[in-house]
Tab-separated table of C-alpha atoms in Angstrom:
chain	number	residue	atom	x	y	z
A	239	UNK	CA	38.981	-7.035	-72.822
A	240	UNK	CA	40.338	-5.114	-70.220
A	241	UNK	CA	36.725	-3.729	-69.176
A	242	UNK	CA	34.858	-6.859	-69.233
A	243	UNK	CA	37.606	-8.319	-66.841
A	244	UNK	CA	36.780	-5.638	-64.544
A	245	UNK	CA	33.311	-6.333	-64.861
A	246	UNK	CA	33.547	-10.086	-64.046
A	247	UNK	CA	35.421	-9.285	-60.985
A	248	UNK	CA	33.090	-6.737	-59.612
A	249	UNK	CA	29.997	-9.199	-60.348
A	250	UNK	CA	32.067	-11.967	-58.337
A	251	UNK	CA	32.083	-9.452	-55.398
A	252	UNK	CA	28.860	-8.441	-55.541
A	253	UNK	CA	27.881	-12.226	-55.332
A	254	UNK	CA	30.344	-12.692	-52.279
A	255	UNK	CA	28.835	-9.939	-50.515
A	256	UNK	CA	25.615	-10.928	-51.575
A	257	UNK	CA	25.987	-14.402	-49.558
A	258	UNK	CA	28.064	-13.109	-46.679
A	259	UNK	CA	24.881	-10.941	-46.199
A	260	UNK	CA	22.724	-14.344	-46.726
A	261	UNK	CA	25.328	-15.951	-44.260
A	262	UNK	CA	24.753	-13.065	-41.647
A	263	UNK	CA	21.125	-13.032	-41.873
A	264	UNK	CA	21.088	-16.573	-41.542
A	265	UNK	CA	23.024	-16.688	-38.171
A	266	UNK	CA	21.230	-13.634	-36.939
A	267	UNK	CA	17.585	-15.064	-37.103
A	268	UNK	CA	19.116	-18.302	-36.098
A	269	UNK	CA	20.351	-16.093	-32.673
A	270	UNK	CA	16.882	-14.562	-31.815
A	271	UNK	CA	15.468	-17.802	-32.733
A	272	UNK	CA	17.553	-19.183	-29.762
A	273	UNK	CA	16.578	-16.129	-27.846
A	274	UNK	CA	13.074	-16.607	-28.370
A	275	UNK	CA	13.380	-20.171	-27.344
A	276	UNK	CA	15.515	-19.558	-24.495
A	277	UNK	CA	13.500	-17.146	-23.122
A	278	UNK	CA	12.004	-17.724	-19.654
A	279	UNK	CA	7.780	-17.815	-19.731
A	280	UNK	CA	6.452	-16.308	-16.632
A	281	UNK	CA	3.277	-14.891	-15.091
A	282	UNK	CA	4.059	-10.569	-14.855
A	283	UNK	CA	3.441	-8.857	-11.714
A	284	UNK	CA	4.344	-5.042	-11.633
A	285	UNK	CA	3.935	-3.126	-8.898
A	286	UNK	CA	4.415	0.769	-8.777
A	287	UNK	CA	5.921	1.595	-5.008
A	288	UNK	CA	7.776	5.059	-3.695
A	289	UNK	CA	11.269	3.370	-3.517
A	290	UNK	CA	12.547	6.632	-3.021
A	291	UNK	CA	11.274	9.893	-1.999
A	292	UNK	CA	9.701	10.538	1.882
A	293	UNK	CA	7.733	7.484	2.466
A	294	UNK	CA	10.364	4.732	0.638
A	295	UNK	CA	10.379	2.976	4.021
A	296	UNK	CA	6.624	2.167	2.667
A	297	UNK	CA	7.431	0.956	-0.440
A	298	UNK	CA	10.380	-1.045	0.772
A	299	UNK	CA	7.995	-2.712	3.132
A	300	UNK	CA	5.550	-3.240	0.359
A	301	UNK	CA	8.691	-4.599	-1.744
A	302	UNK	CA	9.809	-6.965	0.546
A	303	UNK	CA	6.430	-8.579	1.247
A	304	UNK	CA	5.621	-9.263	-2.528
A	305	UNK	CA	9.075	-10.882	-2.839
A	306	UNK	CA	8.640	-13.069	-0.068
A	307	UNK	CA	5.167	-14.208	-1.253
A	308	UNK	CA	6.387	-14.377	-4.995
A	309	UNK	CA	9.320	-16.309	-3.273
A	310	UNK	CA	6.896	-18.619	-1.065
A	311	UNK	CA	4.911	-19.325	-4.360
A	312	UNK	CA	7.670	-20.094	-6.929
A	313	UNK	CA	9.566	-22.428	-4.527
A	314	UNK	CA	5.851	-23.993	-4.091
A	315	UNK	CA	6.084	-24.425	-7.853
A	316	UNK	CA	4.767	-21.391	-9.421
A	317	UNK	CA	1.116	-20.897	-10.741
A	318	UNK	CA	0.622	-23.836	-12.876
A	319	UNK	CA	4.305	-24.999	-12.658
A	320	UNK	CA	5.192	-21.945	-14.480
A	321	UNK	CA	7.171	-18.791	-12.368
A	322	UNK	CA	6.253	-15.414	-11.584
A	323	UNK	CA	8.474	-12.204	-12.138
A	324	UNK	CA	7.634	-9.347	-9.789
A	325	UNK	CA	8.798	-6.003	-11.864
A	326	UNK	CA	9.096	-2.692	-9.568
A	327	UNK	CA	8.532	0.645	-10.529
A	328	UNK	CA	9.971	4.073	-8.333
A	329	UNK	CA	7.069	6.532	-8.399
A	330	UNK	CA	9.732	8.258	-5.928
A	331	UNK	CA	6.543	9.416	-3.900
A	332	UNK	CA	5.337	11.789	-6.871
A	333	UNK	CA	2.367	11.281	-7.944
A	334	UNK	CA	3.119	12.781	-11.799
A	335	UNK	CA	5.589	10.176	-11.852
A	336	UNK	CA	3.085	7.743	-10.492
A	337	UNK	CA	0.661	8.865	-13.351
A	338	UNK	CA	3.741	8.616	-15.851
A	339	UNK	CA	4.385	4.941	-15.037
A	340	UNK	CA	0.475	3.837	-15.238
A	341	UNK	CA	-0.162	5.158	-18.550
A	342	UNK	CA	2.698	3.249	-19.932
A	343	UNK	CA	1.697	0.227	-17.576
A	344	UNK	CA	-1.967	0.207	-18.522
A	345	UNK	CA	-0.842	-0.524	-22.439
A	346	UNK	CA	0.081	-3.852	-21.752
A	347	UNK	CA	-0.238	-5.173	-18.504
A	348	UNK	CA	-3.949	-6.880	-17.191
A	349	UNK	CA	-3.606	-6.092	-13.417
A	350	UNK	CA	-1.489	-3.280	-11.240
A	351	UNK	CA	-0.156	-3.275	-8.052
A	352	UNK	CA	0.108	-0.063	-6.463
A	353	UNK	CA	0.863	3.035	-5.166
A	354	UNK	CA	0.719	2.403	-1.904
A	355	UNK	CA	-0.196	6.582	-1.003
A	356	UNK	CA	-3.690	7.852	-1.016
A	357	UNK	CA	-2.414	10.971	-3.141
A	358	UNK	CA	-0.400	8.496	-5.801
A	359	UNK	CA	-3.705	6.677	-6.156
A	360	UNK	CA	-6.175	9.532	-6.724
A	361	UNK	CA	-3.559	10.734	-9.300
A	362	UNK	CA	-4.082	7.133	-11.146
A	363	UNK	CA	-7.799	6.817	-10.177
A	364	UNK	CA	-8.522	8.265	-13.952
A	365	UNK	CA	-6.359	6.319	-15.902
A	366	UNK	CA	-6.977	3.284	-13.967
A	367	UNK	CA	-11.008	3.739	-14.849
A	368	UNK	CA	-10.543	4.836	-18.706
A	369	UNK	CA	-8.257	1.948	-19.148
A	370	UNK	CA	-9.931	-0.631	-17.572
A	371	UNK	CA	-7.081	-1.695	-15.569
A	372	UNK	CA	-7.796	-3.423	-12.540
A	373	UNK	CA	-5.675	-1.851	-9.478
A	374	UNK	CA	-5.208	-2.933	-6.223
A	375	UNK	CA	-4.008	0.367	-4.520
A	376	UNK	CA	-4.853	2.610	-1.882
A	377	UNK	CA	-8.233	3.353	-3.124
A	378	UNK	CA	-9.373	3.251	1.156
A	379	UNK	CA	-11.367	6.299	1.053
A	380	UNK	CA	-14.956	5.756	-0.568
A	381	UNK	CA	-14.033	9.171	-2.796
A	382	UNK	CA	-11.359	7.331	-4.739
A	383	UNK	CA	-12.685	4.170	-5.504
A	384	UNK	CA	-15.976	6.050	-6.681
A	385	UNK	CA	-13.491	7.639	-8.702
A	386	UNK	CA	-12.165	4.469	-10.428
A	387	UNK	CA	-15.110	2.502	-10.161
A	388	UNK	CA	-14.978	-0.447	-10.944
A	389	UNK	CA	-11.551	-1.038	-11.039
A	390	UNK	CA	-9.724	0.173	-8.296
A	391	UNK	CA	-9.490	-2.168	-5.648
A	392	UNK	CA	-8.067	-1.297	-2.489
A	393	UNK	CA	-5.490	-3.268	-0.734
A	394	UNK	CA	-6.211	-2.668	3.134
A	395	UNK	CA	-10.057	-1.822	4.583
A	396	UNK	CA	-11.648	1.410	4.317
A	397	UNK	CA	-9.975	3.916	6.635
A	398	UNK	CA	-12.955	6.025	7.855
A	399	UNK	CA	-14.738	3.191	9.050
A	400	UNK	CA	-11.417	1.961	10.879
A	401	UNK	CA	-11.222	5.192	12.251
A	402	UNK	CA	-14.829	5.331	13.254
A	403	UNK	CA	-15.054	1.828	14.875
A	404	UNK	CA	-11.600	3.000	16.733
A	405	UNK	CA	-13.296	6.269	17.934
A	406	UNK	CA	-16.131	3.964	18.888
A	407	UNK	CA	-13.634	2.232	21.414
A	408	UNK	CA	-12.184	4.722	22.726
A	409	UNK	CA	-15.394	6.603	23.810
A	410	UNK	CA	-16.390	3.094	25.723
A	411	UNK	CA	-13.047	3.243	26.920
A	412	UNK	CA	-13.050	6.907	28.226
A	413	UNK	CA	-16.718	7.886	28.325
A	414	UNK	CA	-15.606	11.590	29.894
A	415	UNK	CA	-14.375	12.682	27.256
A	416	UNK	CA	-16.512	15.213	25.273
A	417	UNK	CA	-14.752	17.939	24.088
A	418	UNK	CA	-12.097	16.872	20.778
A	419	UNK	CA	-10.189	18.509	18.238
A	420	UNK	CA	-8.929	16.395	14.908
A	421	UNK	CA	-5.687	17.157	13.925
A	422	UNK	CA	-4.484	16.632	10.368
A	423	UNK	CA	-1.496	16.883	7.993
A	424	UNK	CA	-1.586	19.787	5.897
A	425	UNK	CA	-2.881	19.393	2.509
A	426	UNK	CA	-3.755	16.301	3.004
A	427	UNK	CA	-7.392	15.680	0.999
A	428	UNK	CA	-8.201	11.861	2.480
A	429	UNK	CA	-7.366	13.109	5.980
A	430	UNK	CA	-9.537	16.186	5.528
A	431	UNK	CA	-12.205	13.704	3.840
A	432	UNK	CA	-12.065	11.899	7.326
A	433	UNK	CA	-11.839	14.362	9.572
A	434	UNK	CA	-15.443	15.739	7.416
A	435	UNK	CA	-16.997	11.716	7.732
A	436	UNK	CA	-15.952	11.715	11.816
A	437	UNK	CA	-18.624	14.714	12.454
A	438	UNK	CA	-21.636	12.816	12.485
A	439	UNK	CA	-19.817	9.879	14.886
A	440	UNK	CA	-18.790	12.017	17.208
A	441	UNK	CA	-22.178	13.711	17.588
A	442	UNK	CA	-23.565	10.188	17.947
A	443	UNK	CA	-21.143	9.976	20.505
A	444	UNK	CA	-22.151	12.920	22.385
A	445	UNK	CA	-18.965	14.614	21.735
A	446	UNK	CA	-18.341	17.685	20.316
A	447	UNK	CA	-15.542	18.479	17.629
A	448	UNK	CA	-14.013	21.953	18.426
A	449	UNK	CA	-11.570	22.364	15.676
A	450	UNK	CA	-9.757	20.724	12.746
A	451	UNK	CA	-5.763	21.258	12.817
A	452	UNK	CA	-3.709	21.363	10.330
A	453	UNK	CA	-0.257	20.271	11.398
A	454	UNK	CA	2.439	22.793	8.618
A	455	UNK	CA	5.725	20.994	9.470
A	456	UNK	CA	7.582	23.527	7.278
A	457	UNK	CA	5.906	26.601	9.847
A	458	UNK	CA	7.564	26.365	12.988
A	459	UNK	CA	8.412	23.001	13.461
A	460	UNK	CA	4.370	22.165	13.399
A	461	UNK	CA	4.485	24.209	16.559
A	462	UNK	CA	1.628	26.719	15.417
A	463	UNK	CA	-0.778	23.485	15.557
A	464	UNK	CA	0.267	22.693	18.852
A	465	UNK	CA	-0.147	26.138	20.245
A	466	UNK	CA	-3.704	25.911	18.489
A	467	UNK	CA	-4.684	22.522	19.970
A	468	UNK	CA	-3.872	24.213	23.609
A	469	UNK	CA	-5.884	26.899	23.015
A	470	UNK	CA	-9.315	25.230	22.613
A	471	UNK	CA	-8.919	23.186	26.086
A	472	UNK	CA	-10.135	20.257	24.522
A	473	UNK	CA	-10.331	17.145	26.564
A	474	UNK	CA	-9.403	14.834	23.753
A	475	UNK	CA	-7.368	14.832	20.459
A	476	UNK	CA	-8.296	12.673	17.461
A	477	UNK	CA	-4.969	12.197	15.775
A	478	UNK	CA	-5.169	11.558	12.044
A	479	UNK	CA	-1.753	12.880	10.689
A	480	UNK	CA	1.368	10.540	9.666
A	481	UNK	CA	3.924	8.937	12.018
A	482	UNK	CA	6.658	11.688	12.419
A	483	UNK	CA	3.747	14.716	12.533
A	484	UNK	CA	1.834	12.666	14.773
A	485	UNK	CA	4.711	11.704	17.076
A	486	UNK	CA	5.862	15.011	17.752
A	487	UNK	CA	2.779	16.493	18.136
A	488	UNK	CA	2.194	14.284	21.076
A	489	UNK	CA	5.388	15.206	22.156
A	490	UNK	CA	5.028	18.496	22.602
A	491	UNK	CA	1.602	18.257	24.167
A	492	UNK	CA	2.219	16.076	26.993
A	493	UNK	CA	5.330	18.982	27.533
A	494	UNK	CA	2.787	21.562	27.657
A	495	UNK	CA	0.840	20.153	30.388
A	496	UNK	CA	-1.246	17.432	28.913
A	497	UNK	CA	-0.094	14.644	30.717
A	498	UNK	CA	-2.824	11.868	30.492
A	499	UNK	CA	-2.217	9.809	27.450
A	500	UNK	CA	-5.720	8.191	27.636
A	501	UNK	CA	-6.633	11.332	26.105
A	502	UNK	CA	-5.256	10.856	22.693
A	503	UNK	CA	-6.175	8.599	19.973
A	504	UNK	CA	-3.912	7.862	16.576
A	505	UNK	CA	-4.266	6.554	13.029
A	506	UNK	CA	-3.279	3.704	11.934
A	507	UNK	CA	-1.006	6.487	9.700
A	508	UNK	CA	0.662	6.814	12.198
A	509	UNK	CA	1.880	3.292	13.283
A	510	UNK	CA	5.510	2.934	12.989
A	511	UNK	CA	7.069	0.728	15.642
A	512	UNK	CA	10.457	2.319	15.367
A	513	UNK	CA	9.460	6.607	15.821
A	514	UNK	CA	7.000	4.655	18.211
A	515	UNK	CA	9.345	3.081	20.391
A	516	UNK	CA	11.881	6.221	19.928
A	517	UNK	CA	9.152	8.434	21.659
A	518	UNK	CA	7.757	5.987	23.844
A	519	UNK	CA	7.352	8.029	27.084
A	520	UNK	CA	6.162	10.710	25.154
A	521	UNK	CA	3.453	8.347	23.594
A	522	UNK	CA	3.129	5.785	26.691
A	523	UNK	CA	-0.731	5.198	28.062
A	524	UNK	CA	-1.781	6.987	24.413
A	525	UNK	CA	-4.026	4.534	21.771
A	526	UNK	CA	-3.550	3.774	18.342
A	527	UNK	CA	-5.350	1.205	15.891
A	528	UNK	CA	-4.128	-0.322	13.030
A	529	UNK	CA	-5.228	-2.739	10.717
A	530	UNK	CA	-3.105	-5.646	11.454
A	531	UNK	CA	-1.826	-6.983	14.486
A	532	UNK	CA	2.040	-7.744	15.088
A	533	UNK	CA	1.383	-10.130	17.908
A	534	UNK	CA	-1.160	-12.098	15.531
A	535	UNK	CA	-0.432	-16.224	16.855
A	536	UNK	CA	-0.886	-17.727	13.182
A	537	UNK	CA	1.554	-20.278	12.021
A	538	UNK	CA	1.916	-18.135	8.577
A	539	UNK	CA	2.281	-14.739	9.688
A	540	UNK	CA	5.383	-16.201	12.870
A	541	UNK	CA	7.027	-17.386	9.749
A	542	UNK	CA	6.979	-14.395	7.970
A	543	UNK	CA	7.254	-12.289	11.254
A	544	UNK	CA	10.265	-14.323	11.953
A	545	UNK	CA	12.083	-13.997	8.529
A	546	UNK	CA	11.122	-10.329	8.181
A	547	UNK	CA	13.214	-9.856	11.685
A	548	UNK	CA	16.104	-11.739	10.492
A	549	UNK	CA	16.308	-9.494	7.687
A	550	UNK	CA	15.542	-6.000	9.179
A	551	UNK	CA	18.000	-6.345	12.184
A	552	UNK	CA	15.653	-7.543	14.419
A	553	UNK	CA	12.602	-5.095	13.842
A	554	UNK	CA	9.092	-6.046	13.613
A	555	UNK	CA	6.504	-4.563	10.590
A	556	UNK	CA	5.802	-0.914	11.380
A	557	UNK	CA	2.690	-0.799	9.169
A	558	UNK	CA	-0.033	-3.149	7.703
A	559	UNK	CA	1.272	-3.074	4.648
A	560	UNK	CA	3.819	-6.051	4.669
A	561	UNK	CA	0.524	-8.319	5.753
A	562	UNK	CA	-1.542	-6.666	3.096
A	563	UNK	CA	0.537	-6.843	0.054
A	564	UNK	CA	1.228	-10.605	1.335
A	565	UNK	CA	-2.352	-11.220	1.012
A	566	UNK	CA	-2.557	-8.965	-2.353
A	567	UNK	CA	-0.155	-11.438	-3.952
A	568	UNK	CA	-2.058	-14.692	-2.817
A	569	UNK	CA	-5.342	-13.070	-3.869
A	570	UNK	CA	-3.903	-12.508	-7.642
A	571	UNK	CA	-2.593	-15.913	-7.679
A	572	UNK	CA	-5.934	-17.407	-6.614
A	573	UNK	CA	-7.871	-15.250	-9.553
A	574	UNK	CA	-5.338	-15.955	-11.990
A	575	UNK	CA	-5.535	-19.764	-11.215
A	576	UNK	CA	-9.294	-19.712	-10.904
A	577	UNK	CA	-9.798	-18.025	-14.005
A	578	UNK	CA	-7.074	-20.094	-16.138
A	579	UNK	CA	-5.332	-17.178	-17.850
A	580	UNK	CA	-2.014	-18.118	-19.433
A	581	UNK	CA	1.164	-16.017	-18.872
A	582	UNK	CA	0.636	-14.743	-22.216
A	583	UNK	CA	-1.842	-11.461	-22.027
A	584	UNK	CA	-4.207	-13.230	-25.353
A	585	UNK	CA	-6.314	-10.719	-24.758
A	586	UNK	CA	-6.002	-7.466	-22.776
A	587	UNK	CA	-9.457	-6.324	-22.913
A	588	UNK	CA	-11.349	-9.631	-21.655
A	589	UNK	CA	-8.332	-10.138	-18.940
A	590	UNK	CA	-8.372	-6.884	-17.647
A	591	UNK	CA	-12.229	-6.883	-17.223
A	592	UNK	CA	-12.647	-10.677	-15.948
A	593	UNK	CA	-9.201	-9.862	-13.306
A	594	UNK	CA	-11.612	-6.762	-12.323
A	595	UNK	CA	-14.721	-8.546	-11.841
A	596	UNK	CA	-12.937	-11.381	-9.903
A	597	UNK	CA	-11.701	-9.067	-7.147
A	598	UNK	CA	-14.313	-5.956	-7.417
A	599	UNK	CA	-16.717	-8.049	-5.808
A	600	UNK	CA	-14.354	-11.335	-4.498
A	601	UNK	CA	-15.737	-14.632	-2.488
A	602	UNK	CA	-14.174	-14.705	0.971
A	603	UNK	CA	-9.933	-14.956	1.168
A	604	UNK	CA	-8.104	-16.952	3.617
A	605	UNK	CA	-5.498	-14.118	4.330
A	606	UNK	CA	-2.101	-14.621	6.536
A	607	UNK	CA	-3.903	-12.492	9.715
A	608	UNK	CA	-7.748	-14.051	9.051
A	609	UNK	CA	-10.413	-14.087	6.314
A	610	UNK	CA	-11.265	-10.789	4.553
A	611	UNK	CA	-13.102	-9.951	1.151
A	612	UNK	CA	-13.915	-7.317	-1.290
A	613	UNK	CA	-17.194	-5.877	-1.860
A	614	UNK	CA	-17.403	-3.104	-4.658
A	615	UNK	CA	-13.574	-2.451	-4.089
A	616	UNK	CA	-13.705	-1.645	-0.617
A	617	UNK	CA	-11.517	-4.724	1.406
A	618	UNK	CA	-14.053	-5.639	4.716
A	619	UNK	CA	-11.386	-7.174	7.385
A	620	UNK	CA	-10.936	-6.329	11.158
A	621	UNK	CA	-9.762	-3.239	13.255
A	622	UNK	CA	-7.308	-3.905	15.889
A	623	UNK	CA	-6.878	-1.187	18.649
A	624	UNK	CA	-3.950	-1.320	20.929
A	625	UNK	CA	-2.558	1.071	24.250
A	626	UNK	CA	0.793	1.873	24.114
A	627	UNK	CA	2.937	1.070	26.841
A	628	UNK	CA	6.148	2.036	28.747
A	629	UNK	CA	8.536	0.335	26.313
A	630	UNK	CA	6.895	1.629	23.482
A	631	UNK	CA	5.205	-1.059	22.651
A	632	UNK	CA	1.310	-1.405	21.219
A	633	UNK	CA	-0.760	-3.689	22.971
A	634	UNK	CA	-3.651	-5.144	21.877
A	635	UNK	CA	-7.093	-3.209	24.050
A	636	UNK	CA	-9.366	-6.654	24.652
A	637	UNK	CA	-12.232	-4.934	23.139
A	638	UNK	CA	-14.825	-6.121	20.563
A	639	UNK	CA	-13.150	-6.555	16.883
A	640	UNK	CA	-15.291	-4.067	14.465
């Protein structure tokens, strides 16, 4: 008797337990029910930018311009009525972290922004291509996008031929020059790439290219490619290295006796209002190009211009990048909106490959500084060259736009 007591009373707990757990399950699947139907549909964007790291004054730049165009859009109404979500990722200016991020990107997402280097991109140029995975990056060196063909789509023009058509002006602006050297950042391949691609211009130019310098911060302060540029008298420098390398080295010539700033010429690498305007009578009467223009009149780019200022103390876009990744966004809203893809990724195969057929070869975009398009990947916009003057500040030469 005893023994089948016990046994009724364990059965009756088994049963309790038994529907506590049915209770628990019920309320849990009732929970992510409510999750899944509280959950927020948007359109993805992710964008892989060097937050951190040596260049995060880039990828800040690049950050703030797709939130202000995501912002512009969504207060518009969204694509569709429906919002987009912007997710950043730090490649921290390493390009195995940049490769880290992609191949877990490329899984599941049907378009990439980013990185915004030339050496982050050739380290994704692979993955981008095996995957499928349309990329607007900085595939501007023919090399790269061959490389990732035909996916990676690059997000500003094709810097040799800016650097061509600026060499181009500043021969017509300077015809005695004739004697140049290039001068470089160490180790950098696109640079090198460049300075290879600038031969045959030059010779078209009748001008002759003495030397290619490597500028080795780390050795002497970059000194040793000073002392090197010096050495070969040339009568002109062709400056392709980054803003603080590029800066200094300018510097330092004009202390060593080469006084006439006509006779340099920068990259747009190098364009960075603020070491500009800290070095301006080291850089005053000197030329640079870019691919943008700060002073551009249009009601779009004032209004960015103007809210960019309010919320970097006052200071104006040092690069092209805040225009191009403005125009990057607008261009992925247009193909999403053209080709009626949902938020949902239905499937990633077909979207990644109709996304990379809409901008490998685009129809003509009506970007915030003027029209511009792609052709096989490579963006075909205009070249703006500028003087810089006493207050450190580029001004546009009134030459012909290439």
């Amino acid at each position: 008797m005893k023994n089948k007591k016990v046994i009724m009373i364990t059965g009756s707990i088994v049963i309790l337990l038994v529907l506590i757990a049915g209770v628990a399950l019920g309320i849990y699947k009732v929970h992510e029910n409510q999750k899944m139907e509280n959950k927020e549909v948007v359109y993805e964007l992710p964008a892989i930018l060097p937050l951190s790291g040596e260049i995060y004054y880039l990828g800040e730049s690049a950050k703030w311009a797709i939130d202000y165009a995501v912002d512009e859009i969504n207060a518009a109404g969204g694509i569709n009525g429906i919002p987009v979500h912007t997710t950043f990722y730090d490649s921290e200016f390493n390009k195995n972290r940049s490769k880290d991020i992609a191949e877990k990107l490329v899984k599941t997402q049907r378009f990439l922004i980013g990185p915004v280097d030339s050496n982050g991109t050739a380290a994704i140029a692979d993955i981008i291509r095996e995957s499928g995975t349309p990329d607007v990056a900085t595939y501007s060196f023919e090399s790269v996008r061959e490389q990732s063909a035909p996916y990676g789509i690059s997000y500003m023009s094709d810097s040799t031929t800016g650097e061509i058509a600026a060499i181009d002006i500043w021969k017509e602006l300077n015809p005695d020059i004739e004697k140049v050297v290039i001068v470089i950042n160490k180790g950098e391949s696109s640079q090198m790439e460049t300075a290879d691609l600038l031969q045959d211009k030059l010779t078209e130019l009748d001008m002759k290219l003495l030397r290619v310098i490597e500028i080795d911060a780390a050795l002497n302060n970059g000194l040793n490619a000073v002392v090197e540029a010096l050495n070969t008298n040339a009568d002109g420098y062709i400056i392709l290295a980054r803003t603080e390398n590029y800066v200094k080295f300018v510097a330092e010539m004009r202390q060593r006796g080469i006084t006439d700033g006509r006779r340099f010429t920068a990259s747009f690498a190098g364009y960075e209002i603020p070491l500009i305007q800290e070095y301006r009578e080291q850089l005053s009467g000197t030329y640079i190009w870019n691919k943008f223009d700060c002073d551009y009149k249009g009601e779009e780019w004032q209004k960015l211009l103007a809210a960019y200022k309010k919320d970097h103390d006052g200071n104006v876009p040092g690069s092209c990048i805040v225009s191009e990744m403005y125009n990057v966004v607008y261009a992925w809203k247009a193909c999403i909106e053209e080709l009626n893809l949902s938020p949902e990724v239905l499937n990633l195969k077909e979207e990644k490959k109709s996304i990379a057929d809409w901008f490998y070869n685009s129809s003509v975009q009506h970007g915030i500084q003027g029209d511009y398009q792609w052709i096989r990947g490579n963006k075909l916009t205009s070249v703006y060259y500028f003087k810089i003057n006493d207050e450190g500040i580029p001004k546009r030469v009134e030459m012909p736009v290439y």
